[in-house]
Coordinates of C-alpha atoms in Angstrom, one line a residue:
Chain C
X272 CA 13.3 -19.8 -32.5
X273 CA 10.4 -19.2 -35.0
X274 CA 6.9 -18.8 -34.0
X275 CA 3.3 -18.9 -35.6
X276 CA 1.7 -15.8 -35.6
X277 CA -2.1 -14.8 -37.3
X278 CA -1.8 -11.9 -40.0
X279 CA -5.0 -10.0 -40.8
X280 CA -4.4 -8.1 -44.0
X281 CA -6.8 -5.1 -44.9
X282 CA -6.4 -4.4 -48.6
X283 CA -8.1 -1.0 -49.4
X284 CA -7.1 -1.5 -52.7
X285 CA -9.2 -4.1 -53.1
X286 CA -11.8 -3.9 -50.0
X287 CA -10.8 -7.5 -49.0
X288 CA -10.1 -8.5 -45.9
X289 CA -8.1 -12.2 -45.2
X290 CA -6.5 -14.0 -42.4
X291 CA -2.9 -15.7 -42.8
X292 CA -0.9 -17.9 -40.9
X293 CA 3.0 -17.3 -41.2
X294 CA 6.1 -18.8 -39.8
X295 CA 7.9 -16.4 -38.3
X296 CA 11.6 -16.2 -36.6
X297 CA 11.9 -13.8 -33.5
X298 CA 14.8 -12.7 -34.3
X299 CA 13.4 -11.3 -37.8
X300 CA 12.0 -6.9 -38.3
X301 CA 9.0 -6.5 -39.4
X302 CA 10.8 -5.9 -42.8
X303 CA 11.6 -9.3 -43.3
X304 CA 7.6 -10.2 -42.4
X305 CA 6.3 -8.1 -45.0
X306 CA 8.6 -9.9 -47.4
X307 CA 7.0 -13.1 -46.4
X308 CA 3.3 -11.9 -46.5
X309 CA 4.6 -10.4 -50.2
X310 CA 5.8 -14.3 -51.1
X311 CA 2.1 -15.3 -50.7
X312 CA -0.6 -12.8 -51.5
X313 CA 2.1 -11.0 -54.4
X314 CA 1.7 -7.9 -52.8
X315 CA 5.2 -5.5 -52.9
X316 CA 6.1 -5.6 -49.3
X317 CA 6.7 -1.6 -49.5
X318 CA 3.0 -1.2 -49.7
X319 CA 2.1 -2.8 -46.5
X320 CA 2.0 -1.0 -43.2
X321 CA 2.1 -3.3 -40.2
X322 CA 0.0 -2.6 -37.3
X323 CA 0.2 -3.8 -33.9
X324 CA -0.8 -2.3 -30.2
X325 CA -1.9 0.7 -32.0
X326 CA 0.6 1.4 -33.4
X327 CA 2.5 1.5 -37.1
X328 CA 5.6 -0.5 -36.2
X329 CA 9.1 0.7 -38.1
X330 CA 10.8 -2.1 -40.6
X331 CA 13.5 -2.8 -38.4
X332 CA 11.4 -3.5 -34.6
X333 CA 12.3 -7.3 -34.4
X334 CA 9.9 -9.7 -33.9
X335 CA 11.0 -11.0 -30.4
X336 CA 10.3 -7.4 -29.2
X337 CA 6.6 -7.7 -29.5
X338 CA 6.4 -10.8 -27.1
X339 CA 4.1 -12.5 -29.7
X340 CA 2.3 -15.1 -28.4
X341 CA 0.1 -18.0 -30.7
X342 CA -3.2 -16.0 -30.5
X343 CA -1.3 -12.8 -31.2
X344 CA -2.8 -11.1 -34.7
X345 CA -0.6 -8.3 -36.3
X346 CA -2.6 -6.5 -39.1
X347 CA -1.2 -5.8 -42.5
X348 CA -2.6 -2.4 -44.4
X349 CA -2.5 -1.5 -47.7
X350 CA -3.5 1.8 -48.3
X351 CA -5.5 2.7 -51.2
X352 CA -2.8 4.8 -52.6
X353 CA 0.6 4.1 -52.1
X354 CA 2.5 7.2 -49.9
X355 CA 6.1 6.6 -49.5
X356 CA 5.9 4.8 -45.6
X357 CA 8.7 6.3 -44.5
X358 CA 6.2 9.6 -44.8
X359 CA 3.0 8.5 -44.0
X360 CA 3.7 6.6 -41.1
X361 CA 6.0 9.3 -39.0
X362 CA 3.0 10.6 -37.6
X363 CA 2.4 7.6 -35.5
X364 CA 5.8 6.5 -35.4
X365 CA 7.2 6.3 -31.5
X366 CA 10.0 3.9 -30.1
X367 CA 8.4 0.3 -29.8
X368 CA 9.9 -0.7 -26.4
X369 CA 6.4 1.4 -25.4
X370 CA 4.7 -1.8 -26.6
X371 CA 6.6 -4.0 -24.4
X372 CA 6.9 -1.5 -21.3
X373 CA 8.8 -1.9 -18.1
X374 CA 5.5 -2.7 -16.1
X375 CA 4.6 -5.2 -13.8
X376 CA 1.6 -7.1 -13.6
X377 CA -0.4 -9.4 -10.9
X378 CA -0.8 -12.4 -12.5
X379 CA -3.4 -14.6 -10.7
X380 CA -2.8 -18.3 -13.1
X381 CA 1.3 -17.4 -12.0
X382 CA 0.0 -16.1 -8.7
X383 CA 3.1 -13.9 -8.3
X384 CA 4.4 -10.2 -9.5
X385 CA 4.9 -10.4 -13.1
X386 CA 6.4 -8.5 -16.0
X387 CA 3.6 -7.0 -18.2
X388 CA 2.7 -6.2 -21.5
X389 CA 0.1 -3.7 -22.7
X390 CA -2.1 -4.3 -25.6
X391 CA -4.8 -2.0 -27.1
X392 CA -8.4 -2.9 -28.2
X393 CA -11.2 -1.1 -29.7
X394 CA -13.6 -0.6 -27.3
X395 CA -16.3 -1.2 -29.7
X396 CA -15.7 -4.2 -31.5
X397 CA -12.8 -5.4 -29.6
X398 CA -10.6 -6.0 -32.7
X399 CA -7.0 -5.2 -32.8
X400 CA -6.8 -3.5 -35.6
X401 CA -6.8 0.0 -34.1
X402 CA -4.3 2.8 -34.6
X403 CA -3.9 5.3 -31.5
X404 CA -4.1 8.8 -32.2
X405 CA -2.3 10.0 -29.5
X406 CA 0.3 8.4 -27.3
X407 CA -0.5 7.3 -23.8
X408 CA 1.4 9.5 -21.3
X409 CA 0.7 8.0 -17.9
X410 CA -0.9 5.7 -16.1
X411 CA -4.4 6.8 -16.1
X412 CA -4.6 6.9 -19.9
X413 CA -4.3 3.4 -19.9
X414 CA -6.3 2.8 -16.8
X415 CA -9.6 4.7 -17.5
X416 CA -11.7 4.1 -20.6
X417 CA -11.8 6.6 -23.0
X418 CA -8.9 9.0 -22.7
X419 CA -7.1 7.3 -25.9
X420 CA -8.9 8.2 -29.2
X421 CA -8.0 5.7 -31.8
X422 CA -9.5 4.6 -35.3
X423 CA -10.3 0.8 -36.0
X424 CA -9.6 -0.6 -39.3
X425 CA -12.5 -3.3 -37.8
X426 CA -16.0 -1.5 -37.2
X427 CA -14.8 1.7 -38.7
X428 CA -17.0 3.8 -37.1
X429 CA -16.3 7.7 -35.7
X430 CA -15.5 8.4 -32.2
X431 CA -13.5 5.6 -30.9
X432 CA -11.6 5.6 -28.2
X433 CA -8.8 2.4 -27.5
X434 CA -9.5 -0.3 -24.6
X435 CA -5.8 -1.1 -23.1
X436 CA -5.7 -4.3 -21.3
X437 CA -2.4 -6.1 -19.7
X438 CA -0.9 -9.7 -20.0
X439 CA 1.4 -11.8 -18.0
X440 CA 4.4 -11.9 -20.2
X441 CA 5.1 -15.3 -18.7
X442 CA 1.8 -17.0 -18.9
X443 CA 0.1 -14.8 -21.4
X444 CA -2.9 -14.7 -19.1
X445 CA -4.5 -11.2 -18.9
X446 CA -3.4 -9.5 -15.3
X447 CA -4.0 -6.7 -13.4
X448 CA -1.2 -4.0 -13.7
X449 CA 0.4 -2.8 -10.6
X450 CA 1.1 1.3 -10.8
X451 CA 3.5 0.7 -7.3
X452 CA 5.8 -1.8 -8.8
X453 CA 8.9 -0.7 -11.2
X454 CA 12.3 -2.0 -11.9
X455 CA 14.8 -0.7 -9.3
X456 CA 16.9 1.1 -12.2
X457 CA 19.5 3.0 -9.7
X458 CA 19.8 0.0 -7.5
X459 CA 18.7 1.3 -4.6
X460 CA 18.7 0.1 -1.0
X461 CA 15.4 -1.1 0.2
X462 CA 14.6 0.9 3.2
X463 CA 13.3 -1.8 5.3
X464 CA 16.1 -4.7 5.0
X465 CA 19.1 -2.7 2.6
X466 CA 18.9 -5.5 0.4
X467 CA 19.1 -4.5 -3.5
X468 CA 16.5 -6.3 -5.1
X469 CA 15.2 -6.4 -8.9
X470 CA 11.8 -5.8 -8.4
X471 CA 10.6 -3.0 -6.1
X472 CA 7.6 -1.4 -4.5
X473 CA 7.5 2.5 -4.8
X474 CA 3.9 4.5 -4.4
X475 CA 5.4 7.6 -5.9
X476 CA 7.6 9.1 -3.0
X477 CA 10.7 7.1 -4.3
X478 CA 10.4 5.2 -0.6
X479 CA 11.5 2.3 -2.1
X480 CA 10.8 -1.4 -0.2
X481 CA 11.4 -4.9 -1.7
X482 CA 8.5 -7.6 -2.3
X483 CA 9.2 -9.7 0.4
X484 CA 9.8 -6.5 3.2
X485 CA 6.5 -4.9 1.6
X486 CA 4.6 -8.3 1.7
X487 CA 5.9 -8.4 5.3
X488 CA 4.9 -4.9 6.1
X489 CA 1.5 -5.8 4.6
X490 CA 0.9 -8.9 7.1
X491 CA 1.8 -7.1 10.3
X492 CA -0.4 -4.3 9.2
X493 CA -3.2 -7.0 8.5
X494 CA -2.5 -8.5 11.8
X495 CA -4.4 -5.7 13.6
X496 CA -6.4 -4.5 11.0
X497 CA -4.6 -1.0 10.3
X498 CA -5.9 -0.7 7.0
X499 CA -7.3 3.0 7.3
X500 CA -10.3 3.9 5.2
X501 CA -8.8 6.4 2.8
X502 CA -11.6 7.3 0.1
X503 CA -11.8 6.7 -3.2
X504 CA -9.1 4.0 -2.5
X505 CA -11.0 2.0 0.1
X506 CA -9.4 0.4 3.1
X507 CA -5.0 1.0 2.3
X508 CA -2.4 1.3 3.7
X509 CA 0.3 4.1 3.6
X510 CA 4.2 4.2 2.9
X511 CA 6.7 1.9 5.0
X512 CA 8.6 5.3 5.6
X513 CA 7.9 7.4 8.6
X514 CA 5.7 10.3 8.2
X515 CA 4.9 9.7 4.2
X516 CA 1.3 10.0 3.7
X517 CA 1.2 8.3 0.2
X518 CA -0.8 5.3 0.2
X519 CA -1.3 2.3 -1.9
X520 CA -4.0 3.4 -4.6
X521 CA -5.2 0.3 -6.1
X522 CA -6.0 -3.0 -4.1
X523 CA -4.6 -5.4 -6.2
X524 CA -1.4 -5.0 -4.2
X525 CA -2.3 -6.7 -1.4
X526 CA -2.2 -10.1 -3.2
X527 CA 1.5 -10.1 -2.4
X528 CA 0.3 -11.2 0.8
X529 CA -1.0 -14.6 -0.5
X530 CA -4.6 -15.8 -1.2
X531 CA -5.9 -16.4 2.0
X532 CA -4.4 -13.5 3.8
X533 CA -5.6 -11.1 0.5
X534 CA -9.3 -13.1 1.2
X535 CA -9.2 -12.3 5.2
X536 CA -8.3 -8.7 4.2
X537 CA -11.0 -8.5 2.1
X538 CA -13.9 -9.6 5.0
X539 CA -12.2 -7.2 7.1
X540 CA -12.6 -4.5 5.1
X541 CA -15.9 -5.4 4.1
X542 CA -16.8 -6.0 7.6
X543 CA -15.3 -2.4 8.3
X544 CA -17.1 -0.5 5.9
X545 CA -20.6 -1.6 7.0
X546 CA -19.9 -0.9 10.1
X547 CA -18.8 2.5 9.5
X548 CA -22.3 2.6 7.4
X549 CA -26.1 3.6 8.1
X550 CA -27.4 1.1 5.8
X551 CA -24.7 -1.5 6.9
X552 CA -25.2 -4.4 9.0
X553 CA -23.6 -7.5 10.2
X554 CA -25.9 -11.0 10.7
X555 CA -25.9 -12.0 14.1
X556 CA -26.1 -15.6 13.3
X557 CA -22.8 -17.0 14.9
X558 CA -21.9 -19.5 12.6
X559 CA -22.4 -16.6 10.0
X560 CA -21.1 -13.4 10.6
X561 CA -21.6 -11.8 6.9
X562 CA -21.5 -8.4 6.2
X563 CA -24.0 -6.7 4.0
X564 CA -25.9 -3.7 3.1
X565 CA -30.0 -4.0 4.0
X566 CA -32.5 -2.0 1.5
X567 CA -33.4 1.2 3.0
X568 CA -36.8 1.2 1.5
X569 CA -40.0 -0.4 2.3
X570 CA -38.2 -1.2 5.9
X571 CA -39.7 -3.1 8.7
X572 CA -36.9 -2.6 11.1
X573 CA -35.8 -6.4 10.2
X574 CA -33.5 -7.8 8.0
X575 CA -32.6 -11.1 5.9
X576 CA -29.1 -12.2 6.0
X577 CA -28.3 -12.9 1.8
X578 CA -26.0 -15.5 3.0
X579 CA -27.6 -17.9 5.5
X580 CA -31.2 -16.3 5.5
X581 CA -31.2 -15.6 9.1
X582 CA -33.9 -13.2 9.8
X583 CA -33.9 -10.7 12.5
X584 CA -34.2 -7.2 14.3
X585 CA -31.6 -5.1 13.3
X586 CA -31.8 -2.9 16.2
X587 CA -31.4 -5.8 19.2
X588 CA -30.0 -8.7 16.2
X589 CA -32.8 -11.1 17.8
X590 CA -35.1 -13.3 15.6
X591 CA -37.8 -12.3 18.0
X592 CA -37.0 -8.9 18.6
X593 CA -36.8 -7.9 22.2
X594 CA -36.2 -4.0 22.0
X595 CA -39.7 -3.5 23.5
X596 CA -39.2 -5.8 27.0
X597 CA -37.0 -5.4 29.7
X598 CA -34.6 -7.5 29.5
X599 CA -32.8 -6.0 26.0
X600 CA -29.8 -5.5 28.7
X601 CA -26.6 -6.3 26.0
X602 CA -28.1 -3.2 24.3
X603 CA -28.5 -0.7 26.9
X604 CA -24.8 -2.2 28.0
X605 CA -23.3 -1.0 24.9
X606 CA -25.1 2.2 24.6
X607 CA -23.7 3.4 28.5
X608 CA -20.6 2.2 27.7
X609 CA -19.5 3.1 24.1
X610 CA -19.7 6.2 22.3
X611 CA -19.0 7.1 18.6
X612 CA -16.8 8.3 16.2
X613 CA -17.4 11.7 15.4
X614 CA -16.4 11.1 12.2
X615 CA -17.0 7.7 10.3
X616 CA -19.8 6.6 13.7
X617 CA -18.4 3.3 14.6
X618 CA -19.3 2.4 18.5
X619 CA -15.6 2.7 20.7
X620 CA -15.4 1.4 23.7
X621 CA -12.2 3.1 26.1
X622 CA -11.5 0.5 28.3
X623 CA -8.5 2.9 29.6
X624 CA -6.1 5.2 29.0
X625 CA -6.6 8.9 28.7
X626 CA -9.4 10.5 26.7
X627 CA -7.3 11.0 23.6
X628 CA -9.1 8.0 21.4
X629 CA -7.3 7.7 17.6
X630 CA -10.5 5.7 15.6
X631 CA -8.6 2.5 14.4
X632 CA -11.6 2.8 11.6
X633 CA -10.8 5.8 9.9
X634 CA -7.9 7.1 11.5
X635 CA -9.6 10.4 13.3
X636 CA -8.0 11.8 16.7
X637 CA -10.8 12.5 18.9
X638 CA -12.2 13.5 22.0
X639 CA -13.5 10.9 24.3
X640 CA -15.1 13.4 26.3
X641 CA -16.5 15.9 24.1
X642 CA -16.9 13.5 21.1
X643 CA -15.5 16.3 18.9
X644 CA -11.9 16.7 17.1
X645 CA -9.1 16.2 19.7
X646 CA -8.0 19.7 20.4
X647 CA -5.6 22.0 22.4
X648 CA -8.3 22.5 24.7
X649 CA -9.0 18.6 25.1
X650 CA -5.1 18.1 25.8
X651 CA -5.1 20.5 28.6
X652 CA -7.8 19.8 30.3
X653 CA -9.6 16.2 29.5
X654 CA -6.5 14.0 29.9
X655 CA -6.5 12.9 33.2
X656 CA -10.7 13.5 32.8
Chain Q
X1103 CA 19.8 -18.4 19.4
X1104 CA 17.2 -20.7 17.2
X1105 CA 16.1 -18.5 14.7
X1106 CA 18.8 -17.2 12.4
X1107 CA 19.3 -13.2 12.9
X1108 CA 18.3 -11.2 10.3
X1109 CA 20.9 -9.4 8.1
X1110 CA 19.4 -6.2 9.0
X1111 CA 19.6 -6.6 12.6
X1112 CA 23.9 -7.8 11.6
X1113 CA 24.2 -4.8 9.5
X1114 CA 23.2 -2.5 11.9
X1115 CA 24.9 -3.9 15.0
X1116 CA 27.6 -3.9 12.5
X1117 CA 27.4 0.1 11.9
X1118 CA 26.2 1.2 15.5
X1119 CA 29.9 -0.2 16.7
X1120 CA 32.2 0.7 13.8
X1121 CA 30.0 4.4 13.7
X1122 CA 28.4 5.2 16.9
X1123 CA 26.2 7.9 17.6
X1124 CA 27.5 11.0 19.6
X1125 CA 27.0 10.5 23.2
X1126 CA 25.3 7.2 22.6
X1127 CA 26.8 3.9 23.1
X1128 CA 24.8 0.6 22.2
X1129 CA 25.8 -2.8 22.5
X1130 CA 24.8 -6.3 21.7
X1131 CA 24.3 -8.7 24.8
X1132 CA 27.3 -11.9 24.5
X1133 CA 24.5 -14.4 25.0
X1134 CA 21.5 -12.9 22.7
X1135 CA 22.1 -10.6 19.6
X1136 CA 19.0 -9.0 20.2
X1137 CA 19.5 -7.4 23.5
X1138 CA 21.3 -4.3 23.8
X1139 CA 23.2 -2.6 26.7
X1140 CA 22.3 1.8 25.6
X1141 CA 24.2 4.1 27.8
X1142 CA 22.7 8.0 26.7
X1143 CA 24.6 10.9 28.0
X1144 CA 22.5 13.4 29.2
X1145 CA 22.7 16.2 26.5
X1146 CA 24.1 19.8 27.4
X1147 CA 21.5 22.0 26.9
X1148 CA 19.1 19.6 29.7
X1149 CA 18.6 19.3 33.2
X1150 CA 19.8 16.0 32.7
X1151 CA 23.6 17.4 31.5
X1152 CA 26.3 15.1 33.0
X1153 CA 24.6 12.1 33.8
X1154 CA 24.7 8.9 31.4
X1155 CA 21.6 7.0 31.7
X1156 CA 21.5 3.6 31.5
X1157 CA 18.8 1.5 29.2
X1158 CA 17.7 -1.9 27.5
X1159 CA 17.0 -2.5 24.0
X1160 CA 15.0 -6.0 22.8
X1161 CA 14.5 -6.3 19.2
X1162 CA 11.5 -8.5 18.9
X1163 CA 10.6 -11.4 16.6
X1164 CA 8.8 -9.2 14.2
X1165 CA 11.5 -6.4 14.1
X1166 CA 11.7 -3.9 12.2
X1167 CA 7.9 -5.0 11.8
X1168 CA 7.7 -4.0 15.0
X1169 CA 8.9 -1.9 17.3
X1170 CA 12.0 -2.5 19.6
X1171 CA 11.4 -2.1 23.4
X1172 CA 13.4 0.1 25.2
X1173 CA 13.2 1.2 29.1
X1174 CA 15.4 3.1 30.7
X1175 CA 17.4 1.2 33.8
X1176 CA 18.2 4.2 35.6
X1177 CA 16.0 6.4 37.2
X1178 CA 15.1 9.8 35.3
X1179 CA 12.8 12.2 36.6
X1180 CA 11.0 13.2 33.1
X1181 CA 7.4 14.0 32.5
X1182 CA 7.4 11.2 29.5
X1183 CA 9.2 8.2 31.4
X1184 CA 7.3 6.7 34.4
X1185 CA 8.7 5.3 37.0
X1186 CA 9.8 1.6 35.3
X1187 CA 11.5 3.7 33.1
X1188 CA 8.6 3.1 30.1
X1189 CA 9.4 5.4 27.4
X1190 CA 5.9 7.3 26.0
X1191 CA 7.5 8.1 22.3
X1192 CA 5.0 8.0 19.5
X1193 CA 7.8 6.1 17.1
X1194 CA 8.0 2.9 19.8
X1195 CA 4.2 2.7 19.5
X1196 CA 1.5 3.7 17.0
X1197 CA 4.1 6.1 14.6
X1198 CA 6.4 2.9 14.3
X1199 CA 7.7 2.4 10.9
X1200 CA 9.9 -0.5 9.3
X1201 CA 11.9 2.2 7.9
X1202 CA 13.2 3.5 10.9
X1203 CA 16.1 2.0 12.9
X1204 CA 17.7 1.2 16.6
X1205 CA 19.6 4.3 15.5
X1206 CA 17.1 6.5 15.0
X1207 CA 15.3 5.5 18.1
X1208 CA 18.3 6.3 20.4
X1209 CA 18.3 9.7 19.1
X1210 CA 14.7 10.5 19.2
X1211 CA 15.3 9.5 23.2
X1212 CA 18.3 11.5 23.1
X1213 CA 16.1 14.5 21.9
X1214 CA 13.5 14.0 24.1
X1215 CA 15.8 14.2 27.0
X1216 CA 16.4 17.9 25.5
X1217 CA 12.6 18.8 25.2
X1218 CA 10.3 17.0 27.7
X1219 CA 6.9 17.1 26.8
X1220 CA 4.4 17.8 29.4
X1221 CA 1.5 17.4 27.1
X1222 CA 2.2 13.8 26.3
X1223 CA 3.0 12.8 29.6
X1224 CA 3.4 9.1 30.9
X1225 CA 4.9 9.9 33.9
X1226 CA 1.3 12.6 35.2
X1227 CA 2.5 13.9 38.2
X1228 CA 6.0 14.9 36.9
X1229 CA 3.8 16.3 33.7
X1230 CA 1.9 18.3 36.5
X1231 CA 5.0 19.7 38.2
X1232 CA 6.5 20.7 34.8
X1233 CA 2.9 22.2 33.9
X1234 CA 3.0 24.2 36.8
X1235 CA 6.3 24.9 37.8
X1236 CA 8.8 24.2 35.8
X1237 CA 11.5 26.0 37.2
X1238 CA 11.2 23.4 40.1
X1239 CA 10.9 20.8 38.0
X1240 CA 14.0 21.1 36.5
X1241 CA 15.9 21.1 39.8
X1242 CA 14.5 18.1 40.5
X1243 CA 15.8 16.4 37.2
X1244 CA 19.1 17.8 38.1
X1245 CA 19.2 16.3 41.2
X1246 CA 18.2 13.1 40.2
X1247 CA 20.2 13.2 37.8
X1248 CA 23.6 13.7 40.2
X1249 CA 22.3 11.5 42.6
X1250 CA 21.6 8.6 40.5
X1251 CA 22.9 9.2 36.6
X1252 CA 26.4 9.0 37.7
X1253 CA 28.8 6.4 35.8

């Protein structure tokens, strides 16, 4: 299968700079393309270092390994003084399966899990033609922006650190990597069904649960809302197996569970967050319902709903506010009956049971009666009130 | 049954009758999969020692998703089981995980049988007398346990 792939060739001989087109087969090295760039611009194919992700690739990484893609450009250097390559480029030289990675993505034009593919950028000019200076070693080097120092035979300039993004290796379409998914290399038993499945979910505790189980697990956990609020990751939930406190670190995730279930999770969590918030608020319009922050300064006490414009008190949520008469009784209903959580302030309501109240907000065991952490004290002498 | 049953629920009816628990029996009801007949045997070091107590397993729908329900049939006198034999275990309610099994919810029962716990009572007024007296408490749960654990 041959494919066309863009060739950028910086010649520092000559300070010129020119784009080719060239037929290539995927089961050909990088050897055998520098013998075809050669065949057009006459330059000896041992003089030309080929570039690509970052890195200086080896003569004999075949073609098919860099899951090239039409828009794909590989840049061709020639130095301005020819070093034997087999010396000059060792100091960058790592396996190229790196390139390809064993990584999945979520790809939203394939809407499904994905296999990945990492690619590296300059983060000034956004050319390819960078070369890493130092290998990424985890996930955070390629997640947060400058960890990855790299120079960019582009914009040239000092100071440059590499911008990684990641494709769909089906689609080509960029995707959102997924730091919980990995091949299951040992085969493992999922611990929700048994089954031994390709793909698997695994937030670092080698608790190991299939797509399907874990998209499962996700719904029921949806179904009640018991996403708990675990800052900096936001609303999450935590591993399928009993008693492990790792939790899913990055939302993207949840759209295992499907569009409109990722959608409904996402006004939940919203909605739970300004609730658990001072300067959160939720219009009272009921064909409405939005959630959104109000601006703290130059306040009136009243606020206008972005999404439908409904104006109103925030305090009694009437458009003609009725905290100063008589009859503001919902209010003073649901100030004698709920109280708050010590800890993230939503308004609970115990409608029975003992006192013991666990916040299905942020997760806090709590006195009902003392409105303070549960304690021994609490479990001796407030449980039957 | 409509719905096919899950391979999980097969595989582990499967292993809790070719590899039974000590002092646990469970089986599967002849007209629905999901129901299971649970004889416990009181464990030695408990006031409950020589008596097998009889219970009822229901996988629902959403199992493992959800939790199975289990009650106990036969009358126990335990600070954590009430009086319709409801079961206060943190793993049958809010500590439920897919992970865990029909298995491992027998023996949790099995070990709560051998360490009551007063302080998470269901059942209050046995949680009271086992607060208060425990020594008396205990005779009760032997008695009741020869008068109406017997097989």
């Amino acid at each position: 299968m041959s494919n066309e792939v863009t060739v950028v060739l910086q010649d520092r001989k000559t300070g010129q700079r020119r784009n080719y087109t060239i037929n290539v087969n995927n089961n050909e090295n990088i050897l055998e393309l520098t013998k075809s760039v050669e065949k057009i611009t006459k330059i000896p194919s041992e003089e030309l270092e080929v570039v690509f992700c970052g890195k200086k690739l080896s003569k004999s990484t075949i073609m098919k390994d860099l899951s090239l893609t039409p828009a794909t450009q590989i840049m061709l250097l020639r130095p301005n003084s020819v070093v034997k390559t087999a010396t000059s480029s060792s100091k960058f030289q790592t396996t190229d399966s790196s390139i390809l990675g064993s990584f999945y993505v979520w790809c939203k034009s394939c809407d499904d899990v994905r296999r990945g593919k990492l690619r590296v950028y300059c983060q000034n000019c956004e050319s390819t033609s960078v070369l890493v200076k130092a290998e990424p070693q985890n996930w955070m080097d390629v997640l947060k922006s400058k960890r990855i120092p790299v120079t960019c035979e582009n914009c040239c300039r000092p100071g440059l650190y590499a911008e990684f993004k990641f494709k769909c290796l089906t689609c080509n379409d960029l995707a959102a990597a997924l730091t919980h998914v990995r091949g299951n290399w040992q085969m493992a038993e999922c611990c929700i069904c048994d089954g031994k499945e390709k793909i698997i979910f695994d937030l670092g505790c080698n608790h190991i649960s299939c797509q399907s189980c874990f998209k499962d697990y996700l719904l029921s956990t949806l179904q009640e809302f018991h996403f708990k609020n675990r800052p900096p990751y936001g609303f999450t939930v935590s591993c399928v197996y009993p008693e492990c406190n790792r939790v899913v670190q990055d939302v993207h995730h949840f759209h295992v569970m499907g569009q409109s279930s990722y959608s409904e999770y996402q006004r939940k969590a919203t909605e739970r967050l300004i609730a658990i918030d001072d300067e959160g608020v939720t219009c009272p319009n009921p064909s409405c319902g939005q959630s959104f922050f109000w601006e703290p300064y130059d306040d009136d006490g009243r606020s206008q709903c972005p999404d439908c414009f409904y104006t109103f008190c925030r305090k009694c949520t009437e458009r003609d506010c009725v905290c100063q008469s008589e009859d503001d009784l919902t209010r003073t209903t649901i100030e004698a009956t709920t109280r708050r959580c010590p800890k993230c302030n939503v308004a609970t309501e115990r409608n029975g049971g003992c006192a013991h109240i666990h916040c299905t907000s942020c997760g806090m065991d709590w006195c009902f009666k003392c409105v303070t952490e549960w304690k021994e004290e609490c479990q001796w002498d407030h449980w039957f009130n | 049954m409509a719905s096919q049953l899950p391979r999980r629920i097969i595989k582990e009816t499967q292993r809790l009758l070719a590899d039974p628990v000590p002092g646990i029996s469970a089986n599967p009801d002849e007209s629905n999969a999901r129901y299971f007949h649970v004889m416990i045997a009181g464990p030695d070091d408990s006031p409950f020692a020589g008596g097998v107590f009889k219970l009822e397993l229901f996988l629902p729908e959403e199992y493992p998703m959800a939790a199975p329900k289990v009650r106990f049939m036969t009358k126990i006198y335990h600070p954590n089981i009430d009086k319709l034999g409801r079961i206060c275990l943190d793993i049958l309610k809010d500590k439920w995980s897919p992970a865990l099994q029909i298995r491992t919810v027998l023996l949790s029962i099995q070990a709560l049988l051998s360490a009551p716990n007063p302080e998470d009572p269901l059942a209050t007024d046995v949680a009271e007398q086992w607060k208060t007296n425990e020594a008396e408490a205990i005779k009760t749960a032997k008695q009741w346990t020869l008068s109406y654990a017997q097989a």
